[in-house]
Amino acid sequence: MSTLKAQPRLYSSRESILTLKAHLSGKQAKIPKNPTMEDYITYIKKLSNRLKQGPLDFWIPNVFRRLIQVIRLMSSEDGFFPIKDKEKNFKELGLTILRKSIRSKTTVETGSETGSNAIQQDVILPSIEQVLEELEAHSDDINTFASTHFFTNEVLLVYEYSTTVLNFLLSAKKTRNFEIIVLESETENLGKQFATDLGKHNLNVTLTPFTNAYAIMQRVNKTLLGVDAILKNGGLLMHPGTYAICVLAKQFAVPVIVLSGAHKLTPKYAFDQTTFNQLVSPLKINPNSTIDQMSIGITFDYVPPEYISLYITNQGQYTPQSIYQLFSDFYNVKDEDI
């Protein structure tokens, strides 16, 4: 995640998948005695609803949507792609396909048992490992684009703490010299820690208050942001203050580049700042805040797609206008109801 909350989430994306794996391995999952593929998918959806923490917890449903898509592809069940493309995808996963006409009896052969009892061992568990591998490697995959987006001596603006942005900058440092300006949030106060961690790696870092954004933007060449959720219309949800930064960047013709793992793809649409938001006391966001408790804060800023220049994900680079293509590949439209 890009921000920290006063009440930390009980499950991260990775931990939620590990919870599912533990349930299946320990035979704690409440599924029929001779389960079909659809029985497993139904159980996964129910577990997702149990683990997510409120209507604004997008990350757990997203990672379970991805898992179900991988399961469908591995089992050759209701995939998006033509048969030829499916077989190519399966070969990349190291599997060979035994395709049958009845979807509930479709199996995958990996050298172990076959039949309905093989679904968990040959499809579900390998799919879980595939998703865990994607989560583990997503930052490294994003970093492969680091050296292609900067020129020497550029000034880069970052906001709030993002591990993805931190790793990206450290990777770019290997081939480029640049200056980093860290904007300090009015609520979370994580900018100081971000600047400190960047400075430990001998990067040229300046920490400045959020109120200085207008004064420094004319010096900035690019703005780099982490993200909490990428929406299907190409917009995003991020820490309060992000919208103001993006509007200001557009005014000064500064590109806004968003770095994110594809598991942040959220198949929902926002129409304004209140579509996916909560009005809360600032103390709900930062218990150490000195802001008057009677003031009202918001959980997220919604940034419309016209303020974003480029998304860099572990699945490739996309403009806001083309990000829908990644949604089509990454999820199955039938699972958007999770």
mmCIF file with all atom_site columns, C-alpha atoms in Angstrom, residues 249-329:
data_model
loop_
_atom_site.group_PDB
_atom_site.id
_atom_site.type_symbol
_atom_site.label_atom_id
_atom_site.label_alt_id
_atom_site.label_comp_id
_atom_site.label_asym_id
_atom_site.label_entity_id
_atom_site.label_seq_id
_atom_site.pdbx_PDB_ins_code
_atom_site.Cartn_x
_atom_site.Cartn_y
_atom_site.Cartn_z
_atom_site.occupancy
_atom_site.B_iso_or_equiv
_atom_site.pdbx_formal_charge
_atom_site.auth_seq_id
_atom_site.auth_comp_id
_atom_site.auth_asym_id
_atom_site.auth_atom_id
_atom_site.pdbx_PDB_model_num
ATOM 1  C CA . ALA A 1 249 ? 1.286   19.264 -12.574 1.00 0.00 ? 249 ALA A CA 1
ATOM 2  C CA . LYS A 1 250 ? -1.047  19.542 -15.562 1.00 0.00 ? 250 LYS A CA 1
ATOM 3  C CA . GLN A 1 251 ? -1.057  23.324 -15.249 1.00 0.00 ? 251 GLN A CA 1
ATOM 4  C CA . PHE A 1 252 ? 2.752   23.321 -15.523 1.00 0.00 ? 252 PHE A CA 1
ATOM 5  C CA . ALA A 1 253 ? 2.787   20.559 -18.199 1.00 0.00 ? 253 ALA A CA 1
ATOM 6  C CA . VAL A 1 254 ? 4.616   18.156 -15.876 1.00 0.00 ? 254 VAL A CA 1
ATOM 7  C CA . PRO A 1 255 ? 4.012   14.455 -16.700 1.00 0.00 ? 255 PRO A CA 1
ATOM 8  C CA . VAL A 1 256 ? 2.424   12.378 -13.915 1.00 0.00 ? 256 VAL A CA 1
ATOM 9  C CA . ILE A 1 257 ? 3.720   8.794  -13.895 1.00 0.00 ? 257 ILE A CA 1
ATOM 10 C CA . VAL A 1 258 ? 1.972   6.264  -11.653 1.00 0.00 ? 258 VAL A CA 1
ATOM 11 C CA . LEU A 1 259 ? 3.789   3.129  -10.480 1.00 0.00 ? 259 LEU A CA 1
ATOM 12 C CA . SER A 1 260 ? 1.702   0.161  -9.413  1.00 0.00 ? 260 SER A CA 1
ATOM 13 C CA . GLY A 1 261 ? 1.450   -3.587 -9.319  1.00 0.00 ? 261 GLY A CA 1
ATOM 14 C CA . ALA A 1 262 ? -1.380  -4.876 -11.492 1.00 0.00 ? 262 ALA A CA 1
ATOM 15 C CA . HIS A 1 263 ? -3.080  -6.220 -8.344  1.00 0.00 ? 263 HIS A CA 1
ATOM 16 C CA . LYS A 1 264 ? -4.140  -2.609 -7.660  1.00 0.00 ? 264 LYS A CA 1
ATOM 17 C CA . LEU A 1 265 ? -6.409  -2.748 -10.734 1.00 0.00 ? 265 LEU A CA 1
ATOM 18 C CA . THR A 1 266 ? -9.922  -2.207 -9.374  1.00 0.00 ? 266 THR A CA 1
ATOM 19 C CA . PRO A 1 267 ? -12.786 -2.868 -11.830 1.00 0.00 ? 267 PRO A CA 1
ATOM 20 C CA . LYS A 1 268 ? -14.954 -0.007 -10.621 1.00 0.00 ? 268 LYS A CA 1
ATOM 21 C CA . TYR A 1 269 ? -15.825 3.483  -11.843 1.00 0.00 ? 269 TYR A CA 1
ATOM 22 C CA . ALA A 1 270 ? -15.687 6.737  -9.891  1.00 0.00 ? 270 ALA A CA 1
ATOM 23 C CA . PHE A 1 271 ? -17.624 9.838  -10.923 1.00 0.00 ? 271 PHE A CA 1
ATOM 24 C CA . ASP A 1 272 ? -16.499 12.326 -8.293  1.00 0.00 ? 272 ASP A CA 1
ATOM 25 C CA . GLN A 1 273 ? -14.644 12.597 -4.977  1.00 0.00 ? 273 GLN A CA 1
ATOM 26 C CA . THR A 1 274 ? -17.457 10.934 -3.028  1.00 0.00 ? 274 THR A CA 1
ATOM 27 C CA . THR A 1 275 ? -18.008 7.770  -5.109  1.00 0.00 ? 275 THR A CA 1
ATOM 28 C CA . PHE A 1 276 ? -15.445 5.756  -3.109  1.00 0.00 ? 276 PHE A CA 1
ATOM 29 C CA . ASN A 1 277 ? -14.708 7.704  0.020   1.00 0.00 ? 277 ASN A CA 1
ATOM 30 C CA . GLN A 1 278 ? -15.406 8.221  3.685   1.00 0.00 ? 278 GLN A CA 1
ATOM 31 C CA . LEU A 1 279 ? -15.594 11.499 5.548   1.00 0.00 ? 279 LEU A CA 1
ATOM 32 C CA . VAL A 1 280 ? -13.688 11.003 8.781   1.00 0.00 ? 280 VAL A CA 1
ATOM 33 C CA . SER A 1 281 ? -11.870 12.875 11.508  1.00 0.00 ? 281 SER A CA 1
ATOM 34 C CA . PRO A 1 282 ? -8.193  13.486 10.664  1.00 0.00 ? 282 PRO A CA 1
ATOM 35 C CA . LEU A 1 283 ? -7.390  11.483 13.793  1.00 0.00 ? 283 LEU A CA 1
ATOM 36 C CA . LYS A 1 284 ? -8.785  8.413  12.007  1.00 0.00 ? 284 LYS A CA 1
ATOM 37 C CA . ILE A 1 285 ? -6.036  8.848  9.411   1.00 0.00 ? 285 ILE A CA 1
ATOM 38 C CA . ASN A 1 286 ? -3.245  9.969  11.704  1.00 0.00 ? 286 ASN A CA 1
ATOM 39 C CA . PRO A 1 287 ? -3.734  9.649  15.487  1.00 0.00 ? 287 PRO A CA 1
ATOM 40 C CA . ASN A 1 288 ? -0.793  11.994 16.057  1.00 0.00 ? 288 ASN A CA 1
ATOM 41 C CA . SER A 1 289 ? -2.321  14.809 14.015  1.00 0.00 ? 289 SER A CA 1
ATOM 42 C CA . THR A 1 290 ? -2.576  18.256 15.641  1.00 0.00 ? 290 THR A CA 1
ATOM 43 C CA . ILE A 1 291 ? -5.529  19.195 13.439  1.00 0.00 ? 291 ILE A CA 1
ATOM 44 C CA . ASP A 1 292 ? -8.727  20.094 15.300  1.00 0.00 ? 292 ASP A CA 1
ATOM 45 C CA . GLN A 1 293 ? -10.750 16.939 15.953  1.00 0.00 ? 293 GLN A CA 1
ATOM 46 C CA . MET A 1 294 ? -13.866 18.692 14.693  1.00 0.00 ? 294 MET A CA 1
ATOM 47 C CA . SER A 1 295 ? -12.352 19.046 11.221  1.00 0.00 ? 295 SER A CA 1
ATOM 48 C CA . ILE A 1 296 ? -13.374 16.631 8.493   1.00 0.00 ? 296 ILE A CA 1
ATOM 49 C CA . GLY A 1 297 ? -10.949 14.644 6.363   1.00 0.00 ? 297 GLY A CA 1
ATOM 50 C CA . ILE A 1 298 ? -11.342 12.152 3.506   1.00 0.00 ? 298 ILE A CA 1
ATOM 51 C CA . THR A 1 299 ? -9.824  8.718  3.047   1.00 0.00 ? 299 THR A CA 1
ATOM 52 C CA . PHE A 1 300 ? -8.887  9.052  -0.643  1.00 0.00 ? 300 PHE A CA 1
ATOM 53 C CA . ASP A 1 301 ? -8.484  11.571 -3.420  1.00 0.00 ? 301 ASP A CA 1
ATOM 54 C CA . TYR A 1 302 ? -9.981  10.565 -6.744  1.00 0.00 ? 302 TYR A CA 1
ATOM 55 C CA . VAL A 1 303 ? -7.818  11.661 -9.683  1.00 0.00 ? 303 VAL A CA 1
ATOM 56 C CA . PRO A 1 304 ? -9.592  11.583 -13.092 1.00 0.00 ? 304 PRO A CA 1
ATOM 57 C CA . PRO A 1 305 ? -7.700  9.980  -15.998 1.00 0.00 ? 305 PRO A CA 1
ATOM 58 C CA . GLU A 1 306 ? -7.032  13.267 -17.792 1.00 0.00 ? 306 GLU A CA 1
ATOM 59 C CA . TYR A 1 307 ? -4.504  14.175 -15.098 1.00 0.00 ? 307 TYR A CA 1
ATOM 60 C CA . ILE A 1 308 ? -2.457  10.970 -15.505 1.00 0.00 ? 308 ILE A CA 1
ATOM 61 C CA . SER A 1 309 ? 0.220   10.647 -18.191 1.00 0.00 ? 309 SER A CA 1
ATOM 62 C CA . LEU A 1 310 ? 1.285   7.001  -17.833 1.00 0.00 ? 310 LEU A CA 1
ATOM 63 C CA . TYR A 1 311 ? 0.817   3.899  -15.718 1.00 0.00 ? 311 TYR A CA 1
ATOM 64 C CA . ILE A 1 312 ? 3.846   1.645  -15.262 1.00 0.00 ? 312 ILE A CA 1
ATOM 65 C CA . THR A 1 313 ? 2.843   -1.791 -13.988 1.00 0.00 ? 313 THR A CA 1
ATOM 66 C CA . ASN A 1 314 ? 4.441   -5.212 -13.715 1.00 0.00 ? 314 ASN A CA 1
ATOM 67 C CA . GLN A 1 315 ? 2.373   -6.128 -16.781 1.00 0.00 ? 315 GLN A CA 1
ATOM 68 C CA . GLY A 1 316 ? 3.683   -3.266 -18.934 1.00 0.00 ? 316 GLY A CA 1
ATOM 69 C CA . GLN A 1 317 ? 3.117   0.431  -19.578 1.00 0.00 ? 317 GLN A CA 1
ATOM 70 C CA . TYR A 1 318 ? -0.325  1.875  -20.298 1.00 0.00 ? 318 TYR A CA 1
ATOM 71 C CA . THR A 1 319 ? -1.928  5.241  -20.830 1.00 0.00 ? 319 THR A CA 1
ATOM 72 C CA . PRO A 1 320 ? -5.160  5.891  -18.923 1.00 0.00 ? 320 PRO A CA 1
ATOM 73 C CA . GLN A 1 321 ? -7.019  5.482  -22.218 1.00 0.00 ? 321 GLN A CA 1
ATOM 74 C CA . SER A 1 322 ? -5.562  2.000  -22.815 1.00 0.00 ? 322 SER A CA 1
ATOM 75 C CA . ILE A 1 323 ? -5.523  0.613  -19.271 1.00 0.00 ? 323 ILE A CA 1
ATOM 76 C CA . TYR A 1 324 ? -8.827  -1.166 -19.974 1.00 0.00 ? 324 TYR A CA 1
ATOM 77 C CA . GLN A 1 325 ? -6.826  -3.666 -22.048 1.00 0.00 ? 325 GLN A CA 1
ATOM 78 C CA . LEU A 1 326 ? -4.976  -4.786 -18.935 1.00 0.00 ? 326 LEU A CA 1
ATOM 79 C CA . PHE A 1 327 ? -8.257  -5.184 -17.051 1.00 0.00 ? 327 PHE A CA 1
ATOM 80 C CA . SER A 1 328 ? -9.480  -7.494 -19.814 1.00 0.00 ? 328 SER A CA 1
ATOM 81 C CA . ASP A 1 329 ? -6.369  -9.670 -19.567 1.00 0.00 ? 329 ASP A CA 1
#
